Amino acid sequence: MSDCLFCKIISGDIPSAKVYEDDLVYAFRDIAPQAPTHVLVIPKTHVASVDACDELSDQALAACLRACRTVAKLEGLENGYRVVSNCGDDACQSVKHLHFHVLGGRKMGETMA
Ligand code: AMP
């Protein structure tokens, strides 16, 4: 999608700090990290959010979750990590391209909302 920030990151039009990439997925460091490790995992196919996941192939959807685990291994998060996907306005989703936050490197809070 031409006006999507994350599509521009995938195409290289906007720079990013790549952590992992395969045929279906791209992962890069969040520009405003909220934990020592804060990586965004996104499908290369544009879909807006989890709510639009029917528009994504099962293979690509599964690849996103597998990439979250791969990122955690690459980042050495052997003590655990959190995977978050904000969906829609009530969840404060700011970029309308499906993404999974992989957060780790410190003990997370017990509340999630
Ligand atoms: P969300 O609020 O769940 O939609 O998450 C969007 C995330 O994208 C936020 O954590 C932002 O810090 C992050 N972000 C926005 N622009 C960039 C960028 N150019 N490079 C890396 N991360 C970004």
Short mmCIF file of C-alpha atoms and ligand atoms in Angstrom, two decimals:
data_model
loop_
_atom_site.label_atom_id
_atom_site.label_comp_id
_atom_site.label_asym_id
_atom_site.label_seq_id
_atom_site.Cartn_x
_atom_site.Cartn_y
_atom_site.Cartn_z
CA MET A 1 0.00 0.00 0.00
CA SER A 2 1.61 3.21 -1.16
CA ASP A 3 0.76 5.41 1.82
CA CYS A 4 1.52 2.84 4.54
CA LEU A 5 4.54 3.56 6.76
CA PHE A 6 5.38 -0.10 7.32
CA CYS A 7 5.02 -0.96 3.60
CA LYS A 8 7.58 1.79 2.96
CA ILE A 9 9.87 0.20 5.56
CA ILE A 10 9.54 -3.19 3.82
CA SER A 11 10.37 -1.63 0.45
CA GLY A 12 13.35 0.25 1.93
CA ASP A 13 11.92 3.70 1.14
CA ILE A 14 12.04 4.42 4.88
CA PRO A 15 15.12 3.14 6.75
CA SER A 16 14.84 0.65 9.59
CA ALA A 17 17.08 -1.46 11.81
CA LYS A 18 16.43 -4.97 10.50
CA VAL A 19 16.52 -7.85 12.96
CA TYR A 20 15.12 -10.66 10.80
CA GLU A 21 13.61 -11.21 7.37
CA ASP A 22 12.26 -14.09 5.32
CA ASP A 23 9.97 -14.41 2.30
CA LEU A 24 6.84 -13.56 4.27
CA VAL A 25 7.96 -11.48 7.24
CA TYR A 26 10.10 -8.47 8.13
CA ALA A 27 11.24 -7.61 11.68
CA PHE A 28 12.89 -4.37 12.80
CA ARG A 29 13.59 -2.36 15.92
CA ASP A 30 10.85 -0.07 17.21
CA ILE A 31 11.89 3.56 16.88
CA ALA A 32 10.64 4.32 20.41
CA PRO A 33 11.51 1.20 22.39
CA GLN A 34 9.49 0.45 25.52
CA ALA A 35 11.80 -2.34 26.73
CA PRO A 36 15.49 -3.22 26.28
CA THR A 37 14.37 -5.36 23.33
CA HIS A 38 11.43 -3.97 21.34
CA VAL A 39 11.11 -5.42 17.85
CA LEU A 40 8.18 -5.17 15.44
CA VAL A 41 7.30 -8.24 13.35
CA ILE A 42 5.19 -7.50 10.28
CA PRO A 43 3.87 -9.51 7.33
CA LYS A 44 5.17 -8.36 3.94
CA THR A 45 1.60 -8.44 2.66
CA HIS A 46 -0.36 -5.40 3.79
CA VAL A 47 -3.28 -6.11 6.10
CA ALA A 48 -4.51 -3.54 8.60
CA SER A 49 -4.60 -5.50 11.84
CA VAL A 50 -5.52 -8.80 13.50
CA ASP A 51 -9.10 -7.86 12.70
CA ALA A 52 -8.26 -8.22 8.98
CA CYS A 53 -6.29 -11.44 9.34
CA ASP A 54 -8.72 -13.25 7.03
CA GLU A 55 -7.05 -11.26 4.23
CA LEU A 56 -3.69 -12.88 5.03
CA SER A 57 -2.73 -16.43 4.11
CA ASP A 58 -2.50 -18.95 6.93
CA GLN A 59 1.14 -19.41 5.96
CA ALA A 60 1.94 -15.71 6.37
CA LEU A 61 0.01 -15.48 9.63
CA ALA A 62 1.86 -18.45 11.07
CA ALA A 63 5.15 -17.06 9.78
CA CYS A 64 4.59 -13.91 11.87
CA LEU A 65 4.31 -15.88 15.10
CA ARG A 66 7.26 -18.09 14.19
CA ALA A 67 9.26 -14.94 13.45
CA CYS A 68 8.39 -13.58 16.91
CA ARG A 69 10.00 -16.68 18.39
CA THR A 70 12.98 -16.38 16.05
CA VAL A 71 13.46 -12.74 17.08
CA ALA A 72 13.33 -13.73 20.75
CA LYS A 73 16.05 -16.34 20.15
CA LEU A 74 18.20 -13.90 18.16
CA GLU A 75 17.83 -11.30 20.93
CA GLY A 76 18.70 -13.81 23.66
CA LEU A 77 15.39 -13.52 25.50
CA GLU A 78 15.78 -16.90 27.16
CA ASN A 79 14.03 -15.67 30.32
CA GLY A 80 10.81 -14.86 28.46
CA TYR A 81 9.21 -12.16 26.38
CA ARG A 82 5.86 -10.60 25.59
CA VAL A 83 4.13 -10.51 22.18
CA VAL A 84 1.53 -7.76 21.73
CA SER A 85 -0.62 -6.76 18.77
CA ASN A 86 -2.71 -3.62 19.19
CA CYS A 87 -5.89 -3.76 17.14
CA GLY A 88 -8.03 -0.70 16.51
CA ASP A 89 -8.61 2.59 18.28
CA ASP A 90 -9.42 1.24 21.77
CA ALA A 91 -6.07 -0.56 21.74
CA CYS A 92 -4.30 2.62 20.53
CA GLN A 93 -3.10 1.05 17.26
CA SER A 94 -1.20 3.88 15.56
CA VAL A 95 0.09 2.14 12.42
CA LYS A 96 -2.58 0.36 10.39
CA HIS A 97 -0.37 -2.48 9.15
CA LEU A 98 -0.57 -5.69 11.19
CA HIS A 99 2.38 -5.89 13.56
CA PHE A 100 3.47 -7.84 16.58
CA HIS A 101 5.54 -6.12 19.25
CA VAL A 102 8.18 -8.45 20.72
CA LEU A 103 9.18 -7.02 24.09
CA GLY A 104 11.77 -8.36 26.48
CA GLY A 105 15.02 -7.92 28.31
CA ARG A 106 13.45 -7.05 31.64
CA LYS A 107 10.69 -8.29 33.93
CA MET A 108 7.33 -7.17 32.47
CA GLY A 109 4.53 -5.74 34.54
CA GLU A 110 1.79 -8.14 35.59
CA THR A 111 -0.99 -6.04 34.06
CA MET A 112 -1.39 -5.81 30.31
CA ALA A 113 -3.93 -3.01 30.03
P1 AMP B 1 1.10 0.56 17.53
O1 AMP B 1 0.90 1.75 18.41
O2 AMP B 1 0.76 -0.74 18.19
O3 AMP B 1 0.38 0.73 16.20
O4 AMP B 1 2.65 0.45 17.23
C1 AMP B 1 3.28 1.16 16.25
C2 AMP B 1 4.72 1.21 16.63
O5 AMP B 1 5.46 1.64 15.51
C3 AMP B 1 5.06 2.15 17.77
O6 AMP B 1 5.63 1.41 18.86
C4 AMP B 1 6.06 3.12 17.15
O7 AMP B 1 7.09 3.51 18.03
C5 AMP B 1 6.57 2.33 15.98
N1 AMP B 1 7.11 3.11 14.87
C6 AMP B 1 6.54 4.17 14.27
N2 AMP B 1 7.31 4.62 13.25
C7 AMP B 1 8.39 3.80 13.21
C8 AMP B 1 9.55 3.74 12.38
N3 AMP B 1 9.76 4.60 11.37
N4 AMP B 1 10.47 2.78 12.65
C9 AMP B 1 10.29 1.91 13.67
N5 AMP B 1 9.20 1.90 14.47
C10 AMP B 1 8.26 2.84 14.25
#
